[in-house]
Short mmCIF file of C-alpha atoms in Angstrom, two decimals:
data_model
loop_
_atom_site.label_atom_id
_atom_site.label_comp_id
_atom_site.label_asym_id
_atom_site.label_seq_id
_atom_site.Cartn_x
_atom_site.Cartn_y
_atom_site.Cartn_z
CA UNK H 1 88.85 90.51 55.00
CA UNK H 2 87.22 93.81 54.28
CA UNK H 3 89.65 96.65 53.77
CA UNK H 4 88.42 100.02 55.03
CA UNK H 5 90.51 102.69 53.42
CA UNK H 6 87.92 105.44 53.80
CA UNK H 7 88.19 105.72 57.59
CA UNK H 8 90.32 108.23 59.42
CA UNK H 9 93.28 106.50 60.97
CA UNK H 10 95.81 107.76 63.44
CA UNK H 11 99.47 106.82 63.46
CA UNK H 12 101.93 107.34 66.27
CA UNK H 13 105.30 108.60 65.18
CA UNK H 14 108.33 108.32 67.38
CA UNK H 15 109.09 112.06 67.22
CA UNK H 16 105.66 112.74 68.74
CA UNK H 17 106.46 110.57 71.75
CA UNK H 18 109.84 112.22 72.04
CA UNK H 19 108.22 115.64 71.94
CA UNK H 20 105.64 114.71 74.57
CA UNK H 21 108.34 113.53 76.96
CA UNK H 22 110.41 116.65 76.28
CA UNK H 23 107.41 118.96 76.74
CA UNK H 24 106.37 117.36 80.03
CA UNK H 25 109.91 117.25 81.38
CA UNK H 26 110.35 120.93 80.53
CA UNK H 27 107.07 121.87 82.20
CA UNK H 28 107.90 119.87 85.30
CA UNK H 29 111.45 121.26 85.39
CA UNK H 30 110.14 124.84 85.23
CA UNK H 31 107.50 124.23 87.89
CA UNK H 32 110.11 122.77 90.25
CA UNK H 33 112.50 125.64 89.58
CA UNK H 34 109.81 128.26 90.16
CA UNK H 35 108.98 126.68 93.53
CA UNK H 36 112.64 126.89 94.58
CA UNK H 37 113.60 123.22 94.26
CA UNK H 38 116.71 121.82 92.59
CA UNK H 39 114.84 120.40 89.56
CA UNK H 40 117.48 117.86 88.57
CA UNK H 41 117.66 116.40 92.10
CA UNK H 42 113.89 116.19 92.27
CA UNK H 43 113.54 114.55 88.86
CA UNK H 44 116.31 112.05 89.65
CA UNK H 45 114.54 111.27 92.93
CA UNK H 46 111.27 110.68 91.08
CA UNK H 47 112.83 108.47 88.41
CA UNK H 48 114.67 106.40 91.03
CA UNK H 49 111.80 105.99 93.50
CA UNK H 50 108.62 106.47 91.47
CA UNK H 51 107.23 108.63 94.25
CA UNK H 52 105.35 111.71 92.96
CA UNK H 53 106.09 113.42 96.30
CA UNK H 54 109.28 114.60 94.54
CA UNK H 55 107.23 116.59 92.04
CA UNK H 56 105.43 119.76 93.07
CA UNK H 57 101.70 120.03 92.47
CA UNK H 58 102.34 123.59 91.23
CA UNK H 59 101.22 124.16 87.61
CA UNK H 60 99.84 120.62 87.54
CA UNK H 61 103.38 119.21 87.36
CA UNK H 62 102.61 116.21 89.60
CA UNK H 63 99.70 115.14 87.42
CA UNK H 64 101.65 115.76 84.20
CA UNK H 65 104.65 113.65 85.16
CA UNK H 66 102.33 110.68 85.65
CA UNK H 67 101.30 110.90 81.98
CA UNK H 68 104.59 109.29 80.98
CA UNK H 69 106.05 106.11 82.37
CA UNK H 70 109.37 106.35 84.17
CA UNK H 71 110.98 103.81 81.85
CA UNK H 72 109.96 105.98 78.88
CA UNK H 73 111.57 109.03 80.49
CA UNK H 74 114.77 107.11 81.11
CA UNK H 75 114.74 105.67 77.60
CA UNK H 76 114.39 109.11 76.03
CA UNK H 77 117.09 110.57 78.25
CA UNK H 78 119.54 107.77 77.42
CA UNK H 79 118.79 107.97 73.68
CA UNK H 80 119.33 111.70 73.67
CA UNK H 81 122.53 111.38 75.66
CA UNK H 82 124.08 108.46 73.79
CA UNK H 83 123.00 109.27 70.25
CA UNK H 84 124.33 112.84 70.26
CA UNK W 1 85.15 113.22 128.61
CA UNK W 2 84.62 113.61 124.85
CA UNK W 3 82.50 111.05 123.03
CA UNK W 4 81.43 110.53 119.45
CA UNK W 5 77.85 109.47 118.95
CA UNK W 6 76.97 107.95 115.59
CA UNK W 7 73.59 106.94 114.28
CA UNK W 8 74.52 104.43 111.63
CA UNK W 9 73.04 103.36 108.35
CA UNK W 10 73.58 106.54 106.35
CA UNK W 11 75.20 106.23 102.94
CA UNK W 12 78.21 108.55 102.51
CA UNK W 13 78.08 110.68 99.37
CA UNK W 14 79.82 113.81 98.15
CA UNK W 15 83.36 115.14 98.40
CA UNK W 16 85.88 115.20 101.21
CA UNK W 17 89.17 117.13 101.20
CA UNK W 18 92.15 115.40 102.80
CA UNK W 19 94.52 117.28 105.12
CA UNK W 20 98.30 117.23 105.37
CA UNK W 21 100.13 114.04 106.27
CA UNK W 22 100.44 113.60 110.04
CA UNK W 23 103.47 111.34 109.82
CA UNK W 24 105.34 113.85 107.64
CA UNK W 25 104.26 116.92 109.58
CA UNK W 26 105.41 115.60 112.98
CA UNK W 27 108.94 115.34 111.57
CA UNK W 28 108.97 118.43 109.34
CA UNK W 29 107.80 120.79 112.07
CA UNK W 30 110.61 120.03 114.57
CA UNK W 31 113.16 119.86 111.73
CA UNK W 32 112.42 123.55 111.05
CA UNK W 33 114.50 124.24 114.19
CA UNK W 34 117.58 123.36 112.10
CA UNK W 35 117.48 126.63 110.14
CA UNK W 36 120.62 128.65 110.91
CA UNK W 37 119.18 131.71 109.25
CA UNK W 38 115.69 132.82 108.33
CA UNK W 39 112.35 131.31 109.21
CA UNK W 40 110.36 128.36 107.91
CA UNK W 41 106.79 128.72 106.75
CA UNK W 42 105.09 125.35 106.78
CA UNK W 43 101.76 124.96 105.04
CA UNK W 44 99.10 122.24 104.71
CA UNK W 45 99.62 121.06 108.28
CA UNK W 46 96.89 118.76 109.57
CA UNK W 47 94.67 120.24 112.30
CA UNK W 48 95.33 117.48 114.82
CA UNK W 49 96.41 117.16 118.43
CA UNK W 50 99.86 115.73 117.63
CA UNK W 51 100.72 118.99 115.82
CA UNK W 52 99.61 121.09 118.80
CA UNK W 53 101.70 118.84 121.02
CA UNK W 54 104.90 119.13 118.95
CA UNK W 55 104.42 122.90 118.70
CA UNK W 56 104.23 123.15 122.49
CA UNK W 57 107.40 121.09 122.89
CA UNK W 58 109.20 123.30 120.35
CA UNK W 59 108.15 126.41 122.28
CA UNK W 60 109.72 125.01 125.44
CA UNK W 61 113.01 124.77 123.49
CA UNK W 62 112.77 128.47 122.62
CA UNK W 63 111.23 128.35 119.13
CA UNK W 64 108.81 131.11 118.24
CA UNK W 65 105.78 129.71 116.46
CA UNK W 66 103.27 131.97 114.79
CA UNK W 67 100.09 130.36 113.55
CA UNK W 68 99.15 132.15 110.35
CA UNK W 69 96.11 130.03 109.49
CA UNK W 70 94.77 126.80 111.03
CA UNK W 71 96.95 124.89 108.55
CA UNK W 72 100.00 127.14 108.34
CA UNK W 73 102.70 128.16 110.82
CA UNK W 74 105.87 130.20 110.80
CA UNK W 75 108.73 128.71 112.82
CA UNK W 76 111.40 131.13 113.96
CA UNK W 77 114.18 129.06 115.56
CA UNK W 78 116.62 131.90 116.32
CA UNK W 79 116.06 131.67 120.08
CA UNK W 80 116.33 127.91 120.36
CA UNK W 81 119.10 127.48 122.92
CA UNK W 82 117.95 124.37 124.77
CA UNK W 83 118.84 120.83 123.79
CA UNK W 84 116.55 119.24 126.41
CA UNK W 85 113.03 118.17 125.43
CA UNK W 86 112.07 116.42 128.63
CA UNK W 87 108.70 118.02 129.12
CA UNK W 88 105.87 115.64 130.03
CA UNK W 89 104.11 116.58 126.81
CA UNK W 90 106.83 114.82 124.80
CA UNK W 91 105.75 111.55 126.46
CA UNK W 92 102.34 111.86 124.87
CA UNK W 93 103.37 111.35 121.27
CA UNK W 94 105.57 109.00 119.31
CA UNK W 95 106.97 111.64 116.97
CA UNK W 96 108.72 113.51 119.78
CA UNK W 97 111.69 111.21 119.16
CA UNK W 98 112.48 113.24 116.02
CA UNK W 99 113.77 115.90 118.39
CA UNK W 100 116.69 113.56 119.11
CA UNK W 101 117.85 113.78 115.50
CA UNK W 102 117.08 117.50 115.27
CA UNK W 103 118.87 118.52 118.48
CA UNK W 104 121.83 116.23 117.82
CA UNK W 105 122.23 117.85 114.38
CA UNK W 106 121.89 121.36 115.78
CA UNK W 107 123.83 121.15 119.06
CA UNK W 108 125.70 117.83 118.92
CA UNK W 109 123.80 116.83 122.05
CA UNK W 110 120.22 116.09 123.02
CA UNK W 111 118.12 115.00 125.95
CA UNK W 112 114.64 113.84 125.00
CA UNK W 113 112.05 112.05 127.12
CA UNK W 114 111.25 108.49 126.05
CA UNK W 115 108.43 108.78 123.46
CA UNK W 116 104.80 107.72 123.94
CA UNK W 117 102.18 107.13 121.25
CA UNK W 118 99.76 104.32 120.52
CA UNK W 119 100.08 101.07 122.47
CA UNK W 120 100.20 98.75 119.48
CA UNK W 121 103.08 96.56 120.60
CA UNK W 122 106.73 96.88 121.52
CA UNK W 123 108.03 99.89 119.62
CA UNK W 124 111.78 99.90 120.21
CA UNK W 125 113.96 102.79 119.12
CA UNK W 126 117.06 100.63 118.93
CA UNK W 127 117.54 101.34 115.22
CA UNK W 128 117.53 105.10 115.88
CA UNK W 129 120.12 104.60 118.63
CA UNK W 130 122.20 102.29 116.43
CA UNK W 131 122.31 105.03 113.79
CA UNK W 132 123.23 107.82 116.19
CA UNK W 133 125.93 105.68 117.80
CA UNK W 134 127.41 104.86 114.40
CA UNK W 135 127.61 108.63 113.83
CA UNK W 136 129.60 109.09 117.00
CA UNK W 137 126.97 109.79 119.67
CA UNK W 138 127.12 108.23 123.12
CA UNK W 139 123.64 107.28 124.21
CA UNK W 140 122.27 106.49 127.65
CA UNK W 141 118.80 106.25 129.14
CA UNK W 142 118.38 107.71 132.61
CA UNK W 143 115.12 108.26 134.48
CA UNK W 144 113.07 107.90 131.32
CA UNK W 145 115.19 110.39 129.38
CA UNK W 146 117.33 109.48 126.36
CA UNK W 147 120.62 111.34 126.56
CA UNK W 148 122.78 111.64 123.46
CA UNK W 149 126.12 113.40 123.47
CA UNK W 150 128.87 113.78 120.86
CA UNK W 151 132.38 115.15 120.97
CA UNK W 152 132.23 117.98 118.45
CA UNK W 153 129.16 116.90 116.49
CA UNK W 154 128.02 113.91 114.47
CA UNK W 155 130.13 112.26 111.79
CA UNK W 156 128.86 110.59 108.62
CA UNK W 157 128.62 106.80 108.73
CA UNK W 158 127.33 103.75 106.86
CA UNK W 159 124.25 102.49 108.66
CA UNK W 160 122.42 99.29 107.79
CA UNK W 161 119.00 99.16 109.43
CA UNK W 162 118.28 95.66 110.76
CA UNK W 163 114.55 96.21 110.29
CA UNK W 164 112.80 98.57 107.91
CA UNK W 165 111.89 101.43 110.23
CA UNK W 166 110.20 104.64 109.09
CA UNK W 167 111.03 106.49 112.32
CA UNK W 168 114.68 105.45 112.33
CA UNK W 169 115.11 106.29 108.64
CA UNK W 170 113.72 109.81 109.15
CA UNK W 171 115.55 110.41 112.41
CA UNK W 172 118.95 109.34 111.07
CA UNK W 173 118.35 111.32 107.87
CA UNK W 174 117.59 114.47 109.89
CA UNK W 175 120.61 113.96 112.16
CA UNK W 176 122.90 113.42 109.15
CA UNK W 177 121.99 116.71 107.43
CA UNK W 178 124.66 118.61 109.38
CA UNK W 179 127.05 115.75 110.16
CA UNK W 180 130.63 115.90 108.92
CA UNK W 181 130.91 113.78 105.78
CA UNK W 182 128.57 111.35 104.08
CA UNK W 183 125.97 109.12 105.73
CA UNK W 184 124.52 106.15 103.88
CA UNK W 185 121.34 104.57 105.24
CA UNK W 186 120.84 101.07 103.84
CA UNK W 187 117.63 99.03 104.08
CA UNK W 188 115.84 102.35 104.54
CA UNK W 189 112.05 102.63 104.66
CA UNK W 190 110.42 104.04 101.51
CA UNK W 191 107.22 105.67 102.78
CA UNK W 192 106.05 108.88 101.05
CA UNK W 193 106.55 110.91 104.23
CA UNK W 194 110.26 110.04 104.14
CA UNK W 195 110.45 111.67 100.71
CA UNK W 196 108.45 114.62 102.03
CA UNK W 197 110.83 115.17 104.95
CA UNK W 198 113.82 114.87 102.57
CA UNK W 199 112.22 117.42 100.21
CA UNK W 200 111.75 119.81 103.12
CA UNK W 201 115.34 119.41 104.34
CA UNK W 202 116.67 119.82 100.78
CA UNK W 203 114.61 123.02 100.48
CA UNK W 204 116.52 124.22 103.56
CA UNK W 205 119.81 123.49 101.79
CA UNK W 206 120.46 119.88 102.86
CA UNK W 207 121.95 117.36 100.43
CA UNK W 208 119.85 114.20 100.58
CA UNK W 209 119.56 111.73 97.71
CA UNK W 210 117.71 108.45 97.36
CA UNK W 211 114.76 109.07 99.71
CA UNK W 212 111.95 106.76 98.65
CA UNK W 213 114.46 104.02 97.76
CA UNK W 214 116.15 101.57 100.12
CA UNK W 215 119.47 103.46 100.07
CA UNK W 216 119.59 107.09 101.20
CA UNK W 217 122.74 109.17 100.89
CA UNK W 218 123.08 112.30 103.02
CA UNK W 219 126.06 114.59 102.49
CA UNK W 220 126.37 116.81 105.54
CA UNK W 221 126.25 120.59 105.07
CA UNK W 222 127.35 123.33 107.46
CA UNK W 223 124.47 125.69 106.97
CA UNK W 224 120.71 125.39 106.61
CA UNK W 225 118.28 128.19 105.83
CA UNK W 226 114.58 128.84 106.27
CA UNK W 227 112.14 128.02 103.47
CA UNK W 228 108.49 127.72 102.52
CA UNK W 229 107.14 124.17 102.41
CA UNK W 230 103.76 122.53 101.90
CA UNK W 231 103.20 119.08 103.46
CA UNK W 232 101.89 116.27 101.20
CA UNK W 233 98.33 114.91 101.66
CA UNK W 234 97.74 112.22 104.29
CA UNK W 235 97.47 108.81 102.62
CA UNK W 236 96.07 107.22 105.79
CA UNK W 237 93.31 109.77 106.24
CA UNK W 238 92.50 109.35 102.53
CA UNK W 239 92.45 105.56 102.84
CA UNK W 240 90.18 105.77 105.88
CA UNK W 241 87.58 107.78 103.93
CA UNK W 242 87.89 105.39 100.97
CA UNK W 243 87.12 102.45 103.27
CA UNK W 244 84.28 104.36 104.96
CA UNK W 245 82.75 105.12 101.55
CA UNK W 246 82.89 101.46 100.55
CA UNK W 247 81.53 100.26 103.91
CA UNK W 248 78.46 102.53 103.72
CA UNK W 249 77.80 101.61 100.05
CA UNK W 250 78.49 105.22 99.29
CA UNK W 251 79.85 107.31 96.44
CA UNK W 252 82.60 109.64 97.62
CA UNK W 253 85.25 111.69 95.85
CA UNK W 254 88.32 111.90 98.09
CA UNK W 255 90.13 115.06 97.05
CA UNK W 256 93.65 116.44 97.55
CA UNK W 257 95.42 113.08 97.41
CA UNK W 258 98.37 111.57 95.54
CA UNK W 259 96.73 108.49 93.96
CA UNK W 260 100.06 106.64 93.66
CA UNK W 261 100.26 106.56 97.47
CA UNK W 262 96.89 104.83 97.62
CA UNK W 263 97.62 102.04 95.14
CA UNK W 264 97.68 99.24 97.73
CA UNK W 265 94.33 100.35 99.18
CA UNK W 266 92.85 100.80 95.72
CA UNK W 267 94.03 97.31 94.75
CA UNK W 268 92.45 95.67 97.80
CA UNK W 269 89.17 97.58 97.52
CA UNK W 270 88.96 96.70 93.82
CA UNK W 271 89.61 93.03 94.68
CA UNK W 272 86.63 93.19 97.05
CA UNK W 273 84.40 94.56 94.30
CA UNK W 274 84.52 98.30 95.05
CA UNK W 275 84.69 100.70 92.08
CA UNK W 276 87.69 102.99 92.47
CA UNK W 277 88.38 105.63 89.86
CA UNK W 278 91.65 107.57 89.99
CA UNK W 279 91.75 111.25 89.06
CA UNK W 280 94.77 113.53 88.90
CA UNK W 281 94.61 114.46 92.58
CA UNK W 282 91.50 112.60 93.70
CA UNK W 283 89.96 109.15 93.89
CA UNK W 284 86.29 108.34 93.56
CA UNK W 285 85.07 105.36 95.55
CA UNK W 286 81.65 103.96 94.71
CA UNK W 287 80.01 100.80 95.91
CA UNK W 288 76.52 99.49 95.29
CA UNK W 289 76.93 95.75 95.62
CA UNK W 290 77.79 93.10 98.14
CA UNK W 291 81.52 92.90 98.65
CA UNK W 292 83.60 89.74 98.88
CA UNK W 293 86.15 88.77 101.51
CA UNK W 294 89.85 88.80 100.75
CA UNK W 295 93.23 88.11 102.33
CA UNK W 296 95.57 90.93 103.13
CA UNK W 297 98.91 91.36 104.82
CA UNK W 298 100.34 94.59 106.15
CA UNK W 299 103.77 95.47 104.83
CA UNK W 300 106.11 98.46 104.63
CA UNK W 301 105.34 100.84 101.75
CA UNK W 302 104.44 100.20 98.97
CA UNK W 303 102.65 97.30 100.66
CA UNK W 304 99.31 97.63 102.44
CA UNK W 305 99.78 100.08 105.35
CA UNK W 306 99.43 98.78 108.89
CA UNK W 307 97.60 102.01 109.77
CA UNK W 308 94.68 100.96 107.55
CA UNK W 309 94.50 97.36 108.73
CA UNK W 310 92.07 98.20 111.53
CA UNK W 311 89.61 100.15 109.36
CA UNK W 312 89.80 97.33 106.76
CA UNK W 313 88.76 94.69 109.30
CA UNK W 314 85.45 96.54 109.65
CA UNK W 315 84.87 96.41 105.90
CA UNK W 316 85.81 92.72 105.81
CA UNK W 317 83.36 92.02 108.65
CA UNK W 318 80.45 93.06 106.45
CA UNK W 319 81.77 91.48 103.23
CA UNK W 320 80.71 88.04 102.02
CA UNK W 321 82.74 85.03 103.09
CA UNK W 322 85.91 84.53 105.07
CA UNK W 323 88.83 86.95 105.11
CA UNK W 324 92.29 86.66 106.57
CA UNK W 325 94.29 89.64 107.81
CA UNK W 326 97.97 89.22 108.68
CA UNK W 327 99.53 92.03 110.68
CA UNK W 328 103.25 91.82 110.02
CA UNK W 329 104.37 95.20 111.40
CA UNK W 330 103.05 95.47 114.97
CA UNK W 331 102.30 92.69 117.41
CA UNK W 332 99.33 94.21 119.26
CA UNK W 333 97.31 95.78 116.54
CA UNK W 334 94.14 93.74 116.96
CA UNK W 335 92.95 95.39 120.18
CA UNK W 336 90.02 96.86 118.26
CA UNK W 337 88.72 93.36 117.55
CA UNK W 338 87.17 92.98 121.01
CA UNK W 339 85.34 96.26 120.46
CA UNK W 340 84.16 95.16 117.02
CA UNK W 341 82.87 91.92 118.52
CA UNK W 342 80.61 93.99 120.78
CA UNK W 343 79.03 95.24 117.59
CA UNK W 344 78.47 91.75 116.23
CA UNK W 345 81.61 91.10 114.18
CA UNK W 346 82.85 87.51 113.99
CA UNK W 347 86.63 87.71 114.21
CA UNK W 348 89.10 85.24 115.66
CA UNK W 349 92.63 86.41 116.37
CA UNK W 350 95.50 83.96 116.48
CA UNK W 351 98.84 85.68 116.97
CA UNK W 352 99.42 88.02 114.08
CA UNK W 353 96.48 86.69 112.05
CA UNK W 354 92.81 87.62 112.25
CA UNK W 355 90.24 85.34 110.62
CA UNK W 356 87.09 87.24 109.81
CA UNK W 357 83.83 85.50 109.01
CA UNK W 358 82.00 88.22 107.20
CA UNK W 359 78.46 89.02 106.18
CA UNK W 360 77.61 90.27 109.65
CA UNK W 361 75.14 93.03 110.32
CA UNK W 362 76.86 95.26 112.84
CA UNK W 363 74.77 96.80 115.58
CA UNK W 364 75.47 99.96 117.55
CA UNK W 365 77.19 99.63 120.94
CA UNK W 366 79.29 101.52 123.47
CA UNK W 367 82.90 101.05 122.37
CA UNK W 368 86.26 102.64 122.96
CA UNK W 369 89.07 103.86 120.72
CA UNK W 370 91.90 101.65 121.97
CA UNK W 371 94.38 103.53 119.78
CA UNK W 372 94.34 106.10 116.98
CA UNK W 373 93.57 103.86 113.99
CA UNK W 374 91.39 101.57 116.10
CA UNK W 375 89.35 104.69 116.77
CA UNK W 376 88.96 105.27 113.03
CA UNK W 377 87.83 101.65 112.70
CA UNK W 378 85.20 102.22 115.40
CA UNK W 379 83.93 105.28 113.56
CA UNK W 380 83.51 103.30 110.34
CA UNK W 381 81.80 100.50 112.26
CA UNK W 382 79.45 103.06 113.80
CA UNK W 383 78.63 104.49 110.37
CA UNK W 384 77.66 101.03 109.12
CA UNK W 385 75.93 99.71 112.25
CA UNK W 386 72.24 99.61 112.84
CA UNK W 387 71.37 101.95 115.72
CA UNK W 388 73.56 104.17 117.87
CA UNK W 389 77.26 103.75 118.56
CA UNK W 390 79.04 105.70 121.29
CA UNK W 391 82.83 105.93 121.06
CA UNK W 392 84.91 106.95 124.07
CA UNK W 393 88.60 107.95 124.29
CA UNK W 394 88.05 110.24 121.34
CA UNK W 395 91.29 112.09 122.15
CA UNK W 396 93.08 109.19 120.51
CA UNK W 397 91.23 109.83 117.25
CA UNK W 398 91.89 113.58 117.52
CA UNK W 399 95.63 112.86 117.57
CA UNK W 400 95.54 111.94 113.91
CA UNK W 401 92.24 112.85 112.21
CA UNK W 402 91.32 116.47 111.62
CA UNK W 403 87.69 117.50 112.09
CA UNK W 404 86.53 113.93 111.61
CA UNK W 405 82.90 114.50 112.55
CA UNK W 406 82.71 117.68 110.46
CA UNK W 407 84.09 115.93 107.38
CA UNK W 408 81.79 112.93 107.85
CA UNK W 409 78.73 115.14 108.39
CA UNK W 410 79.64 116.82 105.08
CA UNK W 411 79.26 113.38 103.49
CA UNK W 412 75.86 112.79 105.08
CA UNK W 413 76.80 110.93 108.27
CA UNK W 414 74.83 111.37 111.47
CA UNK W 415 77.70 111.91 113.90
CA UNK W 416 78.16 114.35 116.73
CA UNK W 417 80.61 115.05 119.51
CA UNK W 418 79.46 115.40 123.09
CA UNK W 419 81.41 116.38 126.18
CA UNK W 420 80.38 114.86 129.52
#
């Protein structure tokens, strides 16, 4: 097997994933709040149903929330809640 | 009489922008009457006849409606004093039954004419009535009018729907917004427009949780206020253009959509061999090869929508091989088949199943829109057919598709409207 140590390689670190989820959730939260929704209710509705109708299209929030899977959101939320 | 005349054989290409969801808008608009203070500004309304119809009914109740743009209205409900929507116009559309839930929530009583809509089978409203009765209403039907009365308003209740019903889910949810206590709707429908109506009501101050799942919890509130709200895009209109693009071997970007809502259509088109590419708020549908027949069954969301079954039968008629379509929602939703046969389609209907022997070259004919979505199917058939197709009863198409000939002409179709 040829080893290729001279190539650029990318590694995914857990903190990066955590940050991405946090960044997107914050952006979506702010977009919902600015449009006058109760952001927590809307996010809970989305996580429970999977329907992006819960998320406003304002500031690209609806497209952004689809960049992370719902199970990943829930996983991050539970980790943050239980490990603190 | 209005007719659509289509010279078929043109490939659809370009972009089409989808309007607001009809099935959400016909519930959101009357629900604006529930505001105890302020006004509602509702945006992204579809420019269709059913919206004009519901606006007219609301005016007879005393609502002031100001049309700001073709897609946006302000509803001022301060002068709504009547609880009787028994105007003949209410007979013309299915969605008028949402006034039962609205007026019951607002006044604790309602009289609404029995609803009309497309003749696609027996469309009982027993689940609506079951819900209202569980919440304390006494219901009777006299001379074609549904009368619902309560003693001091509705009360929260646990309601299990015997069948998954979109209309009943929305109607009970609306009625429960101002009921005393908590209402739980079990075996609720999960369609996107249910979430949209819940979002709108929550923006007015309602407390609804679980919309889009099979259990919805509504905690009644005493006071609702006006708000601004924009209706979600129409998944059925979007799906219709996706099917039309595939049928004409076209290349169309369908814009202003929520791709998640189109997953069942995307899956079936992909299975047939169509290239479907999802964007953030668009889908591109491209097709340059012979398609293959498939089996499909209509189901409540997230299954394949019954409203797109009729347009799909056109696509399956020109695909290779045999297809089987099972209509599991409505019992009379194959009326368009006789019209398609006039154009050369080979379809046999047995009960709730249609067997389609595909690979047929459709030819233009004089056909009629037997109902709203059947009309859309006829339009797609006309776009594909060799020669000229004339479609009558166009008013049925206008009930649910905004500017259909304008949008199709923008994609290269040869279609025009004539008035006899």
